[in-house]
Tab-separated table of C-alpha atoms in Angstrom:
chain	number	residue	atom	x	y	z
B	269	MET	CA	85.610	91.430	111.034
B	270	CYS	CA	87.310	87.968	111.135
B	271	ARG	CA	87.980	85.492	113.841
B	272	MET	CA	91.300	84.239	114.617
B	273	LEU	CA	93.173	81.815	116.678
B	274	LEU	CA	96.591	80.321	117.698
B	275	TYR	CA	97.874	77.385	119.400
B	276	LYS	CA	101.431	77.055	120.709
B	277	GLY	CA	102.276	74.035	122.886
B	278	ASN	CA	105.226	72.116	123.772
B	279	GLN	CA	103.483	68.437	122.783
B	280	PRO	CA	101.474	68.738	119.398
B	281	ILE	CA	97.230	68.964	119.349
B	282	GLN	CA	95.011	67.214	117.495
B	283	LEU	CA	94.031	70.381	115.118
B	284	ALA	CA	90.002	68.744	115.557
B	285	HIS	CA	90.969	70.154	119.167
B	286	LEU	CA	90.616	73.564	118.418
B	287	LEU	CA	89.077	73.861	115.397
B	288	THR	CA	85.578	71.641	115.192
B	289	LYS	CA	85.059	70.122	118.299
B	290	PRO	CA	84.753	72.479	120.390
B	291	ALA	CA	81.104	74.380	120.914
B	292	HIS	CA	82.462	77.660	120.279
B	293	SER	CA	85.302	76.163	118.229
B	294	ILE	CA	86.640	78.776	115.413
B	295	ILE	CA	84.663	77.091	112.472
B	296	ASN	CA	81.648	77.341	114.885
B	297	GLN	CA	82.400	81.228	115.264
B	298	SER	CA	82.455	81.354	111.560
B	299	PHE	CA	78.878	81.783	111.737
B	300	ASP	CA	78.313	82.391	115.529
B	301	SER	CA	80.858	85.022	116.700
B	302	ARG	CA	79.834	86.516	119.645
B	303	LEU	CA	82.497	89.514	120.406
B	304	ARG	CA	82.486	91.836	117.651
B	305	LEU	CA	82.676	94.802	118.046
B	306	ASP	CA	80.097	95.578	115.427
B	307	THR	CA	76.008	94.446	116.756
B	308	ARG	CA	74.721	92.257	113.948
B	309	ARG	CA	75.970	89.101	115.218
B	310	PRO	CA	77.046	88.826	111.479
B	311	ILE	CA	78.544	85.937	109.706
B	312	ASN	CA	82.943	85.049	108.994
B	313	GLY	CA	81.983	83.418	105.344
B	314	ASP	CA	83.921	84.781	102.891
B	315	GLY	CA	86.227	81.642	103.087
B	316	PHE	CA	89.423	80.722	105.941
B	317	GLY	CA	92.621	79.605	106.041
B	318	VAL	CA	94.347	76.907	108.779
B	319	GLY	CA	98.167	76.952	108.495
B	320	TRP	CA	100.176	74.470	110.737
B	321	TYR	CA	104.139	73.072	111.403
B	322	GLU	CA	105.384	69.778	111.309
B	323	SER	CA	106.189	68.120	114.983
B	324	GLU	CA	109.721	67.261	114.135
B	325	PRO	CA	112.124	68.763	112.232
B	326	ASP	CA	111.937	66.954	108.384
B	327	PRO	CA	115.317	68.150	105.833
B	328	GLU	CA	113.015	67.329	102.803
B	329	LEU	CA	109.999	69.304	104.114
B	330	GLY	CA	111.754	72.243	104.954
B	331	ALA	CA	110.858	74.535	107.827
B	332	ALA	CA	107.467	76.341	106.029
B	333	PRO	CA	104.413	75.881	107.212
B	334	CYS	CA	101.707	74.001	105.605
B	335	ILE	CA	98.715	76.478	105.170
B	336	PHE	CA	94.953	74.971	103.876
B	337	THR	CA	92.740	77.695	102.601
B	338	SER	CA	89.159	77.937	100.400
B	339	VAL	CA	86.975	80.403	99.536
B	340	THR	CA	83.885	78.000	100.722
B	341	PRO	CA	82.303	78.772	104.483
B	342	ALA	CA	84.382	77.366	107.013
B	343	TRP	CA	81.265	75.102	108.330
B	344	ASN	CA	80.655	74.018	105.353
B	345	ASN	CA	83.826	72.104	104.339
B	346	MET	CA	83.980	68.806	104.488
B	347	ASN	CA	88.182	68.796	103.616
B	348	LEU	CA	89.088	70.665	106.876
B	349	ILE	CA	86.477	68.798	109.190
B	350	ARG	CA	88.459	65.522	107.513
B	351	LEU	CA	92.268	67.232	107.687
B	352	ALA	CA	91.641	68.422	111.156
B	353	ASP	CA	90.633	64.598	112.530
B	354	LYS	CA	94.524	63.420	111.086
B	355	ILE	CA	96.210	66.294	111.705
B	356	LYS	CA	98.304	67.364	114.903
B	357	SER	CA	100.804	70.678	115.505
B	358	PRO	CA	102.544	71.828	118.168
B	359	LEU	CA	102.049	75.507	116.113
B	360	VAL	CA	98.604	76.041	114.252
B	361	PHE	CA	97.069	79.200	113.554
B	362	ALA	CA	93.723	79.608	112.290
B	363	HIS	CA	91.645	82.297	110.709
B	364	VAL	CA	87.753	82.643	109.364
B	365	ARG	CA	87.725	85.597	106.710
B	366	ALA	CA	84.397	88.533	106.483
B	367	SER	CA	85.691	90.356	104.026
B	368	THR	CA	86.558	94.387	105.058
B	369	ALA	CA	88.495	94.717	101.596
B	370	GLY	CA	89.770	92.928	98.138
B	371	SER	CA	88.246	89.856	96.176
B	372	VAL	CA	86.457	86.009	98.046
B	373	SER	CA	89.397	84.328	96.719
B	374	GLU	CA	91.939	82.056	98.252
B	375	SER	CA	94.520	84.601	97.137
B	376	ASN	CA	92.777	86.311	99.867
B	377	CYS	CA	92.397	84.263	103.192
B	378	HIS	CA	94.412	84.395	105.632
B	379	PRO	CA	96.990	82.659	107.200
B	380	TRP	CA	100.009	83.602	104.703
B	381	GLN	CA	103.055	82.465	103.824
B	382	TYR	CA	106.839	83.517	103.587
B	383	GLY	CA	109.934	81.511	104.152
B	384	ARG	CA	109.077	80.221	107.488
B	385	LEU	CA	107.588	82.397	108.427
B	386	MET	CA	103.523	82.470	109.072
B	387	PHE	CA	100.905	85.390	109.423
B	388	MET	CA	97.411	86.838	110.044
B	389	HIS	CA	95.052	89.395	110.463
B	390	ASN	CA	92.067	90.615	112.370
B	391	GLY	CA	91.256	94.098	111.928
B	392	ASN	CA	91.582	96.887	108.857
B	393	VAL	CA	94.099	99.324	107.569
B	394	ALA	CA	91.688	102.518	107.862
B	395	ASP	CA	91.220	104.194	103.864
B	396	PHE	CA	93.963	101.650	103.034
B	397	HIS	CA	92.977	102.397	99.016
B	398	LEU	CA	94.993	106.026	99.789
B	399	ILE	CA	98.283	105.269	101.224
B	400	LYS	CA	98.467	101.837	99.027
B	401	ARG	CA	100.400	103.392	96.636
B	402	LYS	CA	103.022	104.711	99.619
B	403	VAL	CA	103.236	100.640	101.123
B	404	GLN	CA	104.304	99.342	97.681
B	405	GLU	CA	106.634	102.308	96.792
B	406	SER	CA	108.537	101.040	100.551
B	407	MET	CA	109.420	97.996	99.420
B	408	THR	CA	112.282	96.042	97.503
B	409	ASP	CA	111.334	94.008	94.078
B	410	GLU	CA	111.307	90.582	95.740
B	411	ILE	CA	108.830	91.460	98.663
B	412	PHE	CA	106.518	93.468	96.694
B	413	LEU	CA	106.238	90.115	94.140
B	414	THR	CA	105.129	88.408	97.158
B	415	VAL	CA	102.153	89.485	97.309
B	416	ASN	CA	99.214	87.561	95.132
B	417	GLY	CA	95.732	89.255	96.773
B	418	ASN	CA	94.092	92.555	97.231
B	419	THR	CA	93.734	93.052	101.078
B	420	ASP	CA	95.091	95.262	103.431
B	421	SER	CA	95.796	92.518	105.291
B	422	GLU	CA	98.419	90.883	102.569
B	423	TRP	CA	99.977	94.292	102.347
B	424	ALA	CA	100.879	94.619	106.331
B	425	PHE	CA	102.399	91.352	106.132
B	426	ALA	CA	104.983	92.712	103.237
B	427	VAL	CA	105.072	95.783	105.407
B	428	PHE	CA	106.107	93.848	108.061
B	429	LEU	CA	108.568	91.945	105.806
B	430	SER	CA	110.389	94.882	105.084
B	431	GLN	CA	111.151	95.128	108.507
B	432	LEU	CA	113.221	91.789	108.531
B	433	LYS	CA	116.900	92.420	107.572
B	434	THR	CA	117.049	88.512	105.944
B	435	PRO	CA	113.393	87.419	106.067
B	436	ARG	CA	113.664	84.468	103.951
B	437	GLN	CA	116.252	83.115	106.638
B	438	ALA	CA	116.576	79.305	107.314
B	439	GLU	CA	117.479	79.979	110.589
B	440	PRO	CA	114.917	81.035	113.602
B	441	PHE	CA	114.648	84.874	114.384
B	442	CYS	CA	114.913	85.690	117.879
B	443	HIS	CA	111.036	86.555	119.269
B	444	SER	CA	112.650	89.626	120.338
B	445	VAL	CA	113.739	90.489	116.410
B	446	LEU	CA	110.077	89.549	115.140
B	447	LYS	CA	108.340	92.352	118.552
B	448	GLU	CA	110.666	95.064	116.730
B	449	ALA	CA	109.569	94.386	113.440
B	450	MET	CA	105.715	94.152	114.512
B	451	LEU	CA	105.865	97.248	116.325
B	452	LYS	CA	107.595	99.376	113.170
B	453	THR	CA	104.938	97.682	110.785
B	454	ILE	CA	102.261	99.295	113.401
B	455	ALA	CA	103.997	102.737	113.501
B	456	LYS	CA	104.758	102.784	109.655
B	457	LEU	CA	100.859	102.057	108.730
B	458	ASN	CA	99.966	104.568	111.172
B	459	ALA	CA	102.920	107.503	109.835
B	460	TRP	CA	101.163	107.240	106.190
B	461	GLY	CA	97.310	106.992	107.728
B	462	LYS	CA	98.228	110.626	108.935
B	463	GLU	CA	100.282	111.633	105.977
B	464	ALA	CA	97.397	110.950	104.103
B	465	GLY	CA	95.010	112.720	106.304
B	466	ILE	CA	92.768	109.387	107.544
B	467	THR	CA	90.819	109.769	109.885
B	468	GLU	CA	89.303	106.711	111.356
B	469	ALA	CA	90.960	103.974	113.495
B	470	SER	CA	92.913	101.309	111.978
B	471	MET	CA	92.434	97.962	113.683
B	472	MET	CA	95.769	95.345	114.005
B	473	ASN	CA	95.420	92.851	115.442
B	474	PHE	CA	98.038	91.014	113.881
B	475	ALA	CA	99.930	87.655	114.545
B	476	VAL	CA	103.373	85.830	113.264
B	477	THR	CA	105.013	83.056	113.714
B	478	ASP	CA	108.204	81.367	112.655
B	479	GLY	CA	107.464	78.109	114.023
B	480	VAL	CA	109.257	78.536	117.024
B	481	SER	CA	108.425	81.935	118.713
B	482	VAL	CA	105.496	84.085	117.954
B	483	VAL	CA	104.224	87.818	118.304
B	484	CYS	CA	100.961	88.569	118.345
B	485	SER	CA	99.144	92.699	118.739
B	486	ARG	CA	95.931	93.797	119.592
B	487	TYR	CA	95.800	97.276	118.453
B	488	ILE	CA	93.500	100.287	117.186
B	489	SER	CA	95.186	104.103	116.315
B	490	SER	CA	92.589	105.508	118.886
B	491	ARG	CA	93.223	106.844	122.583
B	492	THR	CA	89.409	105.959	123.506
B	493	LEU	CA	88.663	102.842	120.958
B	494	GLU	CA	88.407	98.963	122.196
B	495	ALA	CA	90.604	97.473	120.002
B	496	ALA	CA	89.062	94.066	118.342
B	497	SER	CA	88.864	91.696	120.738
B	498	LEU	CA	91.593	88.857	121.304
B	499	TYR	CA	91.900	86.213	124.412
B	500	PHE	CA	94.388	84.471	125.996
B	501	SER	CA	95.024	81.251	127.223
B	502	SER	CA	97.612	78.797	129.126
B	503	GLY	CA	97.946	75.506	131.092
B	504	THR	CA	99.369	72.019	130.775
B	505	ARG	CA	96.502	70.394	129.531
B	506	PHE	CA	93.336	71.299	126.681
B	507	GLU	CA	90.937	68.671	127.273
B	508	SER	CA	87.315	67.450	126.423
B	509	TYR	CA	85.351	67.068	129.744
B	510	LYS	CA	81.779	66.373	128.014
B	511	PRO	CA	81.384	66.828	124.336
B	512	GLY	CA	81.583	70.704	122.924
B	513	HIS	CA	82.957	71.641	126.157
B	514	TYR	CA	86.704	71.943	126.775
B	515	ARG	CA	88.754	73.511	130.014
B	516	MET	CA	92.341	74.857	130.737
B	517	ILE	CA	93.880	72.329	133.256
B	518	LYS	CA	96.810	73.941	134.988
B	519	ALA	CA	97.887	70.983	136.810
B	520	ASP	CA	101.526	73.066	137.850
B	521	LYS	CA	103.386	75.938	137.762
B	522	ARG	CA	104.783	75.782	134.074
B	523	GLU	CA	103.169	76.262	130.973
B	524	ASP	CA	102.845	74.257	128.390
B	525	ILE	CA	100.210	75.600	125.875
B	526	VAL	CA	99.438	78.796	125.204
B	527	VAL	CA	95.945	79.619	123.393
B	528	ILE	CA	94.861	83.026	121.980
B	529	ALA	CA	91.912	84.088	120.263
B	530	SER	CA	89.681	86.260	119.375
B	531	GLU	CA	87.017	84.592	121.331
B	532	PRO	CA	87.212	81.944	124.217
B	533	LEU	CA	86.906	78.537	122.981
B	534	THR	CA	85.420	77.266	126.164
B	535	PHE	CA	82.693	78.180	128.310
B	536	GLU	CA	84.478	78.777	131.696
B	537	LYS	CA	85.752	82.427	132.721
B	538	ALA	CA	88.200	81.480	134.692
B	539	ASP	CA	90.141	79.829	131.889
B	540	TRP	CA	90.785	83.369	129.807
B	541	LEU	CA	92.615	86.498	130.083
B	542	THR	CA	91.436	89.619	127.543
B	543	ILE	CA	94.410	90.854	126.173
B	544	PRO	CA	94.235	94.715	127.237
B	545	SER	CA	93.871	97.284	123.806
B	546	ASN	CA	97.814	97.997	122.266
B	547	THR	CA	99.190	95.612	123.683
B	548	ILE	CA	102.230	93.271	121.832
B	549	VAL	CA	102.261	89.754	122.645
B	550	VAL	CA	105.270	87.354	122.915
B	551	ILE	CA	105.458	83.799	123.029
B	552	THR	CA	109.316	82.264	122.893
B	553	SER	CA	110.212	79.080	122.458
B	554	LYS	CA	110.708	77.289	125.438
B	555	LEU	CA	106.221	79.127	126.101
B	556	ASN	CA	107.622	82.380	128.257
B	557	VAL	CA	104.376	85.057	127.189
B	558	LEU	CA	105.595	88.503	127.467
B	559	MET	CA	103.332	91.062	127.243
B	560	TYR	CA	104.649	95.232	125.863
B	561	PRO	CA	102.118	98.010	126.318
B	562	ILE	CA	102.738	99.977	122.461
B	563	VAL	CA	103.655	103.366	123.562
B	564	ASP	CA	103.101	105.521	121.278
B	565	GLU	CA	101.176	108.116	120.318
B	566	TYR	CA	97.725	106.278	120.862
B	567	HIS	CA	98.916	104.768	124.104
B	568	ASN	CA	96.820	105.286	126.934
B	569	PRO	CA	97.928	104.284	130.687
B	570	THR	CA	94.561	104.089	132.138
B	571	PRO	CA	92.697	101.526	129.659
B	572	THR	CA	89.922	101.693	131.677
B	573	GLY	CA	89.365	105.140	129.990
B	574	ARG	CA	88.422	103.164	126.527
B	575	ALA	CA	85.181	102.208	124.517
B	576	PRO	CA	83.847	99.830	123.254
B	577	GLU	CA	83.658	100.958	119.445
B	578	GLN	CA	79.646	100.075	120.410
B	579	ALA	CA	78.249	100.500	122.831
B	580	ASN	CA	76.145	96.576	122.707
B	581	VAL	CA	78.939	94.155	122.812
B	582	ALA	CA	77.762	90.529	123.571
B	583	VAL	CA	79.854	87.893	126.204
B	584	VAL	CA	80.171	84.103	125.656
B	585	GLN	CA	77.927	82.771	128.442
B	586	GLY	CA	78.989	79.318	131.319
B	587	GLU	CA	78.817	77.501	133.173
B	588	GLY	CA	80.544	77.363	136.510
B	589	ARG	CA	83.376	74.782	137.720
B	590	GLY	CA	84.489	73.313	140.350
B	591	ASP	CA	86.683	70.823	139.504
B	592	GLY	CA	89.472	71.771	140.749
B	593	ALA	CA	91.303	73.096	136.990
B	594	ARG	CA	92.481	76.687	137.056
B	595	ASP	CA	91.117	79.806	138.266
B	596	HIS	CA	91.858	83.483	138.603
B	597	ARG	CA	93.526	83.067	141.958
B	598	HIS	CA	96.209	80.650	139.987
B	599	ARG	CA	97.134	83.052	137.340
B	600	GLU	CA	98.225	86.595	137.052
B	601	VAL	CA	99.183	88.450	134.795
B	602	VAL	CA	102.846	90.855	134.779
B	603	PHE	CA	103.170	94.355	132.480
B	604	VAL	CA	106.572	96.334	132.783
B	605	GLU	CA	106.090	99.786	130.848
B	606	ASP	CA	108.246	99.210	127.804
B	607	HIS	CA	109.871	103.123	127.617
B	608	ARG	CA	111.720	103.001	124.733
B	609	ALA	CA	109.928	104.404	121.361
B	610	ILE	CA	107.801	102.510	119.098
B	611	PRO	CA	110.567	102.798	115.528
B	612	THR	CA	109.116	105.953	114.316
B	613	VAL	CA	109.022	107.643	110.088
B	614	PRO	CA	109.439	111.410	109.064
B	615	ALA	CA	105.205	111.406	109.106
B	616	VAL	CA	104.913	110.763	112.541
B	617	ASP	CA	104.947	114.170	114.465
B	618	SER	CA	105.968	112.589	117.691
B	619	LEU	CA	105.584	109.453	119.312
B	620	ARG	CA	104.490	110.093	123.603
B	621	PRO	CA	105.814	107.650	125.490
B	622	ASP	CA	103.630	107.974	128.229
B	623	LYS	CA	104.758	106.323	131.313
B	624	GLY	CA	101.385	104.889	132.393
B	625	GLN	CA	101.013	102.657	135.720
B	626	SER	CA	102.921	98.856	135.487
B	627	THR	CA	100.293	96.121	137.159
B	628	MET	CA	102.682	94.089	138.796
B	629	SER	CA	102.207	91.096	140.974
B	630	HIS	CA	103.806	91.616	144.700
B	631	SER	CA	106.615	88.719	143.938
B	632	GLU	CA	107.671	90.480	140.720
B	633	SER	CA	107.914	93.769	141.739
B	634	ALA	CA	111.059	93.082	144.059
B	635	ALA	CA	112.349	91.755	140.896
B	636	MET	CA	111.808	94.994	139.536
B	637	ASP	CA	113.507	97.413	141.070
B	638	ALA	CA	115.034	98.802	137.711
B	639	PRO	CA	112.796	98.421	135.143
B	640	ALA	CA	114.414	100.059	132.207
B	641	ARG	CA	117.532	97.811	133.054
B	642	ALA	CA	115.509	94.902	132.851
B	643	LEU	CA	113.441	96.390	129.794
B	644	ALA	CA	117.009	96.216	127.711
B	645	SER	CA	117.021	92.300	128.205
B	646	THR	CA	113.669	92.434	126.680
B	647	ALA	CA	112.424	89.519	128.716
B	648	PRO	CA	111.090	90.328	131.731
B	649	VAL	CA	107.205	90.327	131.205
B	650	MET	CA	105.867	86.804	131.833
B	651	VAL	CA	102.362	85.554	132.250
B	652	ALA	CA	102.607	82.833	135.296
């Protein structure tokens, strides 16, 4: 199973601080991934990709991201190391691949780009060959012809593009538009799977950005199994305090940096929060972080009832901290139940909007007397 990472910040970051320099960087995860659902301590050596946006708008360069991919293992690519030392960007996607479908080729390496949009996936669409024809028939010729590879992941991106009215628009998308398109994509893939009689769970950790906002899902089509790992960290500075060792500094209440990764990049446990299974994460243009439970037939209002797909899951060991940086008391995640059913298609019998329980901070609960009204504005759920 692949590993992925995304960064969004008010200031551009040198790619090396994400890709190469941390002891558990995304490149090191390509040969030393510790939180995969299987127990083989496997290698993510079937290629890699990194995409980034320019720090300043440039009409000549346009709004599309630059993407560098290769089929060589990420740990053995000198060009990647050279580029990471010389490029800075305020928005970065990175991915190391362990193939579950499709050949080892550059066209199958994540992330992919369409217009100003960039997309990547960790997981698999179960028995995709049984629904591939349905997927292809659902889209316009223009979207169909954008797919160059043969992975379930790239076809999932094509399904996502098909949910947007103007996928190639020049202007940034509203983050709520990207969020709704992500929910529709998950719903459609589930519906086609159910129609085909597929019983294996699909793991759909998707990430998409337009260069301004980011939408990311941690999802599995099961009420009992745990989705592929995904972690969140935010603060004001991401810095090295000794070679290979980084920490997220929280100097004040503002968020200048947001990192989402399949595995933590640092050994500081307090830096990272686990994103719950079957959750949508939205990073707005102003670096507000919103989290919504995905309320469908696989919604589990008691996530403690979920079990890892494999029982023996390794953890990242780390050192203690006493440096005054952020610890667990400085951060809390606020959830608001999204009572709107996600979009359905005819193959879904019914999506059960289980109400579940919301977890809120004391300060937020007073402001959330009417959660349904707040949800209508699509901006009440924040990580502080």
